[in-house]
PDB file of N, CA and C in Angstrom:
ATOM      1  N   MET A 109      36.185  45.626 -31.979  1.00  0.00           N
ATOM      2  CA  MET A 109      36.650  46.236 -33.198  1.00  0.00           C
ATOM      3  C   MET A 109      37.999  45.617 -33.537  1.00  0.00           C
ATOM      4  N   GLY A 110      38.191  45.343 -34.816  1.00  0.00           N
ATOM      5  CA  GLY A 110      39.468  44.828 -35.292  1.00  0.00           C
ATOM      6  C   GLY A 110      40.085  45.816 -36.262  1.00  0.00           C
ATOM      7  N   THR A 111      41.399  45.883 -36.309  1.00  0.00           N
ATOM      8  CA  THR A 111      42.078  46.828 -37.184  1.00  0.00           C
ATOM      9  C   THR A 111      42.938  46.081 -38.190  1.00  0.00           C
ATOM     10  N   LEU A 112      42.846  46.523 -39.457  1.00  0.00           N
ATOM     11  CA  LEU A 112      43.646  45.973 -40.547  1.00  0.00           C
ATOM     12  C   LEU A 112      44.323  47.122 -41.265  1.00  0.00           C
ATOM     13  N   ARG A 113      45.245  46.810 -42.145  1.00  0.00           N
ATOM     14  CA  ARG A 113      45.839  47.870 -42.968  1.00  0.00           C
ATOM     15  C   ARG A 113      44.787  48.555 -43.827  1.00  0.00           C
ATOM     16  N   ALA A 114      43.790  47.811 -44.259  1.00  0.00           N
ATOM     17  CA  ALA A 114      42.750  48.358 -45.129  1.00  0.00           C
ATOM     18  C   ALA A 114      41.719  49.173 -44.360  1.00  0.00           C
ATOM     19  N   GLY A 115      41.841  49.271 -43.047  1.00  0.00           N
ATOM     20  CA  GLY A 115      40.866  50.003 -42.242  1.00  0.00           C
ATOM     21  C   GLY A 115      40.529  49.219 -40.997  1.00  0.00           C
ATOM     22  N   GLU A 116      39.310  49.423 -40.510  1.00  0.00           N
ATOM     23  CA  GLU A 116      38.897  48.706 -39.309  1.00  0.00           C
ATOM     24  C   GLU A 116      37.549  48.056 -39.528  1.00  0.00           C
ATOM     25  N   VAL A 117      37.335  46.973 -38.812  1.00  0.00           N
ATOM     26  CA  VAL A 117      36.059  46.266 -38.817  1.00  0.00           C
ATOM     27  C   VAL A 117      35.362  46.640 -37.521  1.00  0.00           C
ATOM     28  N   ASP A 118      34.099  47.072 -37.623  1.00  0.00           N
ATOM     29  CA  ASP A 118      33.382  47.565 -36.449  1.00  0.00           C
ATOM     30  C   ASP A 118      33.203  46.504 -35.367  1.00  0.00           C
ATOM     31  N   PHE A 119      32.797  45.303 -35.761  1.00  0.00           N
ATOM     32  CA  PHE A 119      32.555  44.235 -34.784  1.00  0.00           C
ATOM     33  C   PHE A 119      33.115  42.917 -35.295  1.00  0.00           C
ATOM     34  N   VAL A 120      33.766  42.194 -34.403  1.00  0.00           N
ATOM     35  CA  VAL A 120      34.231  40.840 -34.690  1.00  0.00           C
ATOM     36  C   VAL A 120      33.665  39.958 -33.585  1.00  0.00           C
ATOM     37  N   ALA A 121      32.759  39.062 -33.961  1.00  0.00           N
ATOM     38  CA  ALA A 121      32.149  38.147 -32.992  1.00  0.00           C
ATOM     39  C   ALA A 121      32.844  36.796 -33.121  1.00  0.00           C
ATOM     40  N   ARG A 122      33.478  36.358 -32.049  1.00  0.00           N
ATOM     41  CA  ARG A 122      34.215  35.088 -32.078  1.00  0.00           C
ATOM     42  C   ARG A 122      33.545  34.073 -31.159  1.00  0.00           C
ATOM     43  N   ARG A 123      33.548  32.829 -31.608  1.00  0.00           N
ATOM     44  CA  ARG A 123      33.098  31.710 -30.790  1.00  0.00           C
ATOM     45  C   ARG A 123      33.874  30.476 -31.258  1.00  0.00           C
ATOM     46  N   ALA A 124      34.463  29.797 -30.316  1.00  0.00           N
ATOM     47  CA  ALA A 124      35.315  28.628 -30.613  1.00  0.00           C
ATOM     48  C   ALA A 124      36.289  28.986 -31.733  1.00  0.00           C
ATOM     49  N   ASN A 125      36.221  28.271 -32.837  1.00  0.00           N
ATOM     50  CA  ASN A 125      37.126  28.512 -33.968  1.00  0.00           C
ATOM     51  C   ASN A 125      36.423  29.228 -35.110  1.00  0.00           C
ATOM     52  N   GLU A 126      35.429  30.039 -34.813  1.00  0.00           N
ATOM     53  CA  GLU A 126      34.668  30.750 -35.837  1.00  0.00           C
ATOM     54  C   GLU A 126      34.659  32.239 -35.545  1.00  0.00           C
ATOM     55  N   ALA A 127      34.309  33.015 -36.571  1.00  0.00           N
ATOM     56  CA  ALA A 127      34.197  34.468 -36.412  1.00  0.00           C
ATOM     57  C   ALA A 127      33.161  35.002 -37.390  1.00  0.00           C
ATOM     58  N   ASP A 128      32.508  36.088 -37.016  1.00  0.00           N
ATOM     59  CA  ASP A 128      31.637  36.864 -37.903  1.00  0.00           C
ATOM     60  C   ASP A 128      32.179  38.279 -37.888  1.00  0.00           C
ATOM     61  N   TYR A 129      32.238  38.899 -39.062  1.00  0.00           N
ATOM     62  CA  TYR A 129      32.745  40.262 -39.189  1.00  0.00           C
ATOM     63  C   TYR A 129      31.603  41.172 -39.608  1.00  0.00           C
ATOM     64  N   VAL A 130      31.423  42.288 -38.906  1.00  0.00           N
ATOM     65  CA  VAL A 130      30.277  43.163 -39.146  1.00  0.00           C
ATOM     66  C   VAL A 130      30.732  44.619 -39.234  1.00  0.00           C
ATOM     67  N   GLN A 131      30.317  45.280 -40.300  1.00  0.00           N
ATOM     68  CA  GLN A 131      30.459  46.718 -40.446  1.00  0.00           C
ATOM     69  C   GLN A 131      29.072  47.320 -40.259  1.00  0.00           C
ATOM     70  N   VAL A 132      29.001  48.530 -39.722  1.00  0.00           N
ATOM     71  CA  VAL A 132      27.727  49.217 -39.527  1.00  0.00           C
ATOM     72  C   VAL A 132      27.866  50.632 -40.066  1.00  0.00           C
ATOM     73  N   CYS A 133      26.893  51.048 -40.881  1.00  0.00           N
ATOM     74  CA  CYS A 133      26.899  52.421 -41.391  1.00  0.00           C
ATOM     75  C   CYS A 133      25.468  52.849 -41.694  1.00  0.00           C
ATOM     76  N   GLU A 134      25.252  54.160 -41.780  1.00  0.00           N
ATOM     77  CA  GLU A 134      23.912  54.663 -42.062  1.00  0.00           C
ATOM     78  C   GLU A 134      23.485  54.311 -43.482  1.00  0.00           C
ATOM     79  N   THR A 135      24.346  54.587 -44.447  1.00  0.00           N
ATOM     80  CA  THR A 135      24.008  54.340 -45.842  1.00  0.00           C
ATOM     81  C   THR A 135      25.276  54.052 -46.640  1.00  0.00           C
ATOM     82  N   MET A 136      25.128  53.324 -47.740  1.00  0.00           N
ATOM     83  CA  MET A 136      26.257  53.065 -48.634  1.00  0.00           C
ATOM     84  C   MET A 136      25.976  53.603 -50.030  1.00  0.00           C
ATOM     85  N   VAL A 137      25.109  54.614 -50.126  1.00  0.00           N
ATOM     86  CA  VAL A 137      24.779  55.208 -51.418  1.00  0.00           C
ATOM     87  C   VAL A 137      26.007  55.848 -52.063  1.00  0.00           C
ATOM     88  N   ASP A 138      26.793  56.557 -51.285  1.00  0.00           N
ATOM     89  CA  ASP A 138      27.987  57.221 -51.800  1.00  0.00           C
ATOM     90  C   ASP A 138      29.064  56.172 -52.088  1.00  0.00           C
ATOM     91  N   PRO A 139      29.632  56.171 -53.301  1.00  0.00           N
ATOM     92  CA  PRO A 139      30.659  55.176 -53.630  1.00  0.00           C
ATOM     93  C   PRO A 139      31.858  55.191 -52.676  1.00  0.00           C
ATOM     94  N   ALA A 140      32.250  56.356 -52.197  1.00  0.00           N
ATOM     95  CA  ALA A 140      33.386  56.431 -51.268  1.00  0.00           C
ATOM     96  C   ALA A 140      33.045  55.755 -49.937  1.00  0.00           C
ATOM     97  N   THR A 141      31.829  55.951 -49.462  1.00  0.00           N
ATOM     98  CA  THR A 141      31.389  55.296 -48.222  1.00  0.00           C
ATOM     99  C   THR A 141      31.322  53.790 -48.420  1.00  0.00           C
ATOM    100  N   ARG A 142      30.770  53.383 -49.553  1.00  0.00           N
ATOM    101  CA  ARG A 142      30.666  51.955 -49.854  1.00  0.00           C
ATOM    102  C   ARG A 142      32.059  51.316 -49.845  1.00  0.00           C
ATOM    103  N   GLU A 143      33.017  51.961 -50.483  1.00  0.00           N
ATOM    104  CA  GLU A 143      34.383  51.429 -50.515  1.00  0.00           C
ATOM    105  C   GLU A 143      35.005  51.407 -49.117  1.00  0.00           C
ATOM    106  N   ARG A 144      34.779  52.457 -48.343  1.00  0.00           N
ATOM    107  CA  ARG A 144      35.318  52.526 -46.977  1.00  0.00           C
ATOM    108  C   ARG A 144      34.785  51.384 -46.111  1.00  0.00           C
ATOM    109  N   GLU A 145      33.512  51.053 -46.266  1.00  0.00           N
ATOM    110  CA  GLU A 145      32.903  49.994 -45.455  1.00  0.00           C
ATOM    111  C   GLU A 145      33.272  48.595 -45.942  1.00  0.00           C
ATOM    112  N   LEU A 146      33.392  48.421 -47.250  1.00  0.00           N
ATOM    113  CA  LEU A 146      33.647  47.091 -47.797  1.00  0.00           C
ATOM    114  C   LEU A 146      35.123  46.704 -47.819  1.00  0.00           C
ATOM    115  N   SER A 147      36.023  47.665 -48.000  1.00  0.00           N
ATOM    116  CA  SER A 147      37.438  47.308 -48.179  1.00  0.00           C
ATOM    117  C   SER A 147      38.044  46.561 -46.984  1.00  0.00           C
ATOM    118  N   PRO A 148      37.743  46.919 -45.727  1.00  0.00           N
ATOM    119  CA  PRO A 148      38.307  46.117 -44.626  1.00  0.00           C
ATOM    120  C   PRO A 148      37.796  44.673 -44.633  1.00  0.00           C
ATOM    121  N   LEU A 149      36.536  44.477 -45.010  1.00  0.00           N
ATOM    122  CA  LEU A 149      35.993  43.122 -45.067  1.00  0.00           C
ATOM    123  C   LEU A 149      36.635  42.335 -46.200  1.00  0.00           C
ATOM    124  N   ARG A 150      36.873  42.989 -47.329  1.00  0.00           N
ATOM    125  CA  ARG A 150      37.524  42.318 -48.459  1.00  0.00           C
ATOM    126  C   ARG A 150      38.956  41.918 -48.130  1.00  0.00           C
ATOM    127  N   ALA A 151      39.595  42.640 -47.223  1.00  0.00           N
ATOM    128  CA  ALA A 151      40.989  42.349 -46.864  1.00  0.00           C
ATOM    129  C   ALA A 151      41.119  41.118 -45.967  1.00  0.00           C
ATOM    130  N   ILE A 152      40.020  40.651 -45.402  1.00  0.00           N
ATOM    131  CA  ILE A 152      40.041  39.472 -44.532  1.00  0.00           C
ATOM    132  C   ILE A 152      40.022  38.236 -45.420  1.00  0.00           C
ATOM    133  N   THR A 153      40.988  37.367 -45.240  1.00  0.00           N
ATOM    134  CA  THR A 153      41.146  36.244 -46.166  1.00  0.00           C
ATOM    135  C   THR A 153      40.495  34.941 -45.715  1.00  0.00           C
ATOM    136  N   ASP A 154      39.941  34.892 -44.499  1.00  0.00           N
ATOM    137  CA  ASP A 154      39.294  33.643 -44.099  1.00  0.00           C
ATOM    138  C   ASP A 154      37.896  33.558 -44.718  1.00  0.00           C
ATOM    139  N   ALA A 155      37.250  32.426 -44.530  1.00  0.00           N
ATOM    140  CA  ALA A 155      35.952  32.178 -45.172  1.00  0.00           C
ATOM    141  C   ALA A 155      34.765  32.426 -44.245  1.00  0.00           C
ATOM    142  N   PHE A 156      34.987  33.078 -43.115  1.00  0.00           N
ATOM    143  CA  PHE A 156      33.888  33.316 -42.182  1.00  0.00           C
ATOM    144  C   PHE A 156      32.971  34.420 -42.698  1.00  0.00           C
ATOM    145  N   PRO A 157      31.716  34.457 -42.226  1.00  0.00           N
ATOM    146  CA  PRO A 157      30.737  35.427 -42.728  1.00  0.00           C
ATOM    147  C   PRO A 157      31.147  36.878 -42.489  1.00  0.00           C
ATOM    148  N   LYS A 158      30.833  37.687 -43.498  1.00  0.00           N
ATOM    149  CA  LYS A 158      31.104  39.123 -43.438  1.00  0.00           C
ATOM    150  C   LYS A 158      29.840  39.845 -43.872  1.00  0.00           C
ATOM    151  N   CYS A 159      29.466  40.919 -43.154  1.00  0.00           N
ATOM    152  CA  CYS A 159      28.266  41.654 -43.543  1.00  0.00           C
ATOM    153  C   CYS A 159      28.378  43.125 -43.172  1.00  0.00           C
ATOM    154  N   VAL A 160      27.542  43.908 -43.841  1.00  0.00           N
ATOM    155  CA  VAL A 160      27.382  45.327 -43.527  1.00  0.00           C
ATOM    156  C   VAL A 160      25.925  45.522 -43.147  1.00  0.00           C
ATOM    157  N   ILE A 161      25.683  46.137 -41.998  1.00  0.00           N
ATOM    158  CA  ILE A 161      24.330  46.463 -41.558  1.00  0.00           C
ATOM    159  C   ILE A 161      24.141  47.953 -41.765  1.00  0.00           C
ATOM    160  N   THR A 162      23.071  48.320 -42.480  1.00  0.00           N
ATOM    161  CA  THR A 162      22.843  49.717 -42.836  1.00  0.00           C
ATOM    162  C   THR A 162      21.358  50.060 -42.765  1.00  0.00           C
ATOM    163  N   LEU A 163      21.055  51.326 -42.580  1.00  0.00           N
ATOM    164  CA  LEU A 163      19.656  51.757 -42.572  1.00  0.00           C
ATOM    165  C   LEU A 163      19.069  51.783 -43.974  1.00  0.00           C
ATOM    166  N   HIS A 164      19.908  52.040 -44.974  1.00  0.00           N
ATOM    167  CA  HIS A 164      19.440  52.203 -46.357  1.00  0.00           C
ATOM    168  C   HIS A 164      20.215  51.266 -47.273  1.00  0.00           C
ATOM    169  N   ARG A 165      19.603  50.161 -47.660  1.00  0.00           N
ATOM    170  CA  ARG A 165      20.273  49.154 -48.494  1.00  0.00           C
ATOM    171  C   ARG A 165      20.363  49.576 -49.951  1.00  0.00           C
ATOM    172  N   TYR A 166      19.400  50.318 -50.454  1.00  0.00           N
ATOM    173  CA  TYR A 166      19.377  50.775 -51.850  1.00  0.00           C
ATOM    174  C   TYR A 166      19.641  49.653 -52.838  1.00  0.00           C
ATOM    175  N   GLY A 167      18.927  48.549 -52.691  1.00  0.00           N
ATOM    176  CA  GLY A 167      18.998  47.456 -53.649  1.00  0.00           C
ATOM    177  C   GLY A 167      20.190  46.524 -53.486  1.00  0.00           C
ATOM    178  N   LEU A 168      21.081  46.805 -52.559  1.00  0.00           N
ATOM    179  CA  LEU A 168      22.219  45.916 -52.354  1.00  0.00           C
ATOM    180  C   LEU A 168      21.762  44.691 -51.574  1.00  0.00           C
ATOM    181  N   ASP A 169      22.319  43.549 -51.899  1.00  0.00           N
ATOM    182  CA  ASP A 169      21.967  42.314 -51.207  1.00  0.00           C
ATOM    183  C   ASP A 169      23.238  41.592 -50.768  1.00  0.00           C
ATOM    184  N   THR A 170      23.946  41.047 -51.713  1.00  0.00           N
ATOM    185  CA  THR A 170      25.232  40.410 -51.456  1.00  0.00           C
ATOM    186  C   THR A 170      26.195  40.874 -52.531  1.00  0.00           C
ATOM    187  N   THR A 171      27.384  41.283 -52.138  1.00  0.00           N
ATOM    188  CA  THR A 171      28.366  41.748 -53.112  1.00  0.00           C
ATOM    189  C   THR A 171      28.914  40.568 -53.907  1.00  0.00           C
ATOM    190  N   SER A 172      29.611  40.865 -54.987  1.00  0.00           N
ATOM    191  CA  SER A 172      30.172  39.808 -55.831  1.00  0.00           C
ATOM    192  C   SER A 172      31.195  38.954 -55.085  1.00  0.00           C
ATOM    193  N   ASP A 173      31.766  39.486 -54.005  1.00  0.00           N
ATOM    194  CA  ASP A 173      32.723  38.702 -53.223  1.00  0.00           C
ATOM    195  C   ASP A 173      32.110  38.111 -51.950  1.00  0.00           C
ATOM    196  N   GLY A 174      30.776  38.058 -51.887  1.00  0.00           N
ATOM    197  CA  GLY A 174      30.093  37.327 -50.822  1.00  0.00           C
ATOM    198  C   GLY A 174      29.799  38.079 -49.542  1.00  0.00           C
ATOM    199  N   ILE A 175      29.987  39.399 -49.531  1.00  0.00           N
ATOM    200  CA  ILE A 175      29.680  40.191 -48.339  1.00  0.00           C
ATOM    201  C   ILE A 175      28.193  40.531 -48.368  1.00  0.00           C
ATOM    202  N   LYS A 176      27.471  40.151 -47.320  1.00  0.00           N
ATOM    203  CA  LYS A 176      26.032  40.425 -47.260  1.00  0.00           C
ATOM    204  C   LYS A 176      25.795  41.863 -46.817  1.00  0.00           C
ATOM    205  N   VAL A 177      24.802  42.494 -47.430  1.00  0.00           N
ATOM    206  CA  VAL A 177      24.371  43.833 -47.021  1.00  0.00           C
ATOM    207  C   VAL A 177      22.965  43.677 -46.463  1.00  0.00           C
ATOM    208  N   LEU A 178      22.802  43.984 -45.179  1.00  0.00           N
ATOM    209  CA  LEU A 178      21.537  43.766 -44.485  1.00  0.00           C
ATOM    210  C   LEU A 178      20.952  45.083 -44.014  1.00  0.00           C
ATOM    211  N   GLY A 179      19.635  45.220 -44.158  1.00  0.00           N
ATOM    212  CA  GLY A 179      18.953  46.361 -43.578  1.00  0.00           C
ATOM    213  C   GLY A 179      18.925  46.210 -42.065  1.00  0.00           C
ATOM    214  N   ALA A 180      19.101  47.301 -41.351  1.00  0.00           N
ATOM    215  CA  ALA A 180      19.159  47.246 -39.887  1.00  0.00           C
ATOM    216  C   ALA A 180      17.882  46.658 -39.291  1.00  0.00           C
ATOM    217  N   ILE A 181      16.738  47.047 -39.822  1.00  0.00           N
ATOM    218  CA  ILE A 181      15.475  46.536 -39.279  1.00  0.00           C
ATOM    219  C   ILE A 181      15.358  45.038 -39.525  1.00  0.00           C
ATOM    220  N   ASP A 182      15.709  44.591 -40.741  1.00  0.00           N
ATOM    221  CA  ASP A 182      15.675  43.155 -41.030  1.00  0.00           C
ATOM    222  C   ASP A 182      16.619  42.393 -40.106  1.00  0.00           C
ATOM    223  N   TRP A 183      17.805  42.943 -39.872  1.00  0.00           N
ATOM    224  CA  TRP A 183      18.781  42.291 -38.997  1.00  0.00           C
ATOM    225  C   TRP A 183      18.244  42.204 -37.567  1.00  0.00           C
ATOM    226  N   LEU A 184      17.651  43.299 -37.077  1.00  0.00           N
ATOM    227  CA  LEU A 184      17.105  43.304 -35.720  1.00  0.00           C
ATOM    228  C   LEU A 184      15.964  42.306 -35.554  1.00  0.00           C
ATOM    229  N   LEU A 185      15.178  42.120 -36.622  1.00  0.00           N
ATOM    230  CA  LEU A 185      14.045  41.198 -36.569  1.00  0.00           C
ATOM    231  C   LEU A 185      14.440  39.767 -36.933  1.00  0.00           C
ATOM    232  N   GLY A 186      15.720  39.551 -37.237  1.00  0.00           N
ATOM    233  CA  GLY A 186      16.197  38.210 -37.553  1.00  0.00           C
ATOM    234  C   GLY A 186      15.768  37.694 -38.899  1.00  0.00           C
ATOM    235  N   ARG A 187      15.503  38.590 -39.830  1.00  0.00           N
ATOM    236  CA  ARG A 187      15.082  38.160 -41.181  1.00  0.00           C
ATOM    237  C   ARG A 187      16.258  37.890 -42.074  1.00  0.00           C
TER     238      ARG A 187
END
């Protein structure tokens, strides 16, 4: 877990000079939840991949700022 002023990132996977940032939540239907999950990722200024894994995608795919929203089952199956 990484901590920023904008909140915390659930998982940071590092290898060599790269990183992946991952948030995990049940659903992002509620605008407040969506903002809570996305704002820490938006605060990261590097170009490494950022994603949110959720049980209920509700039509979300990739945000306008490049954060991927993945269904948990799709992520587990490597889709």
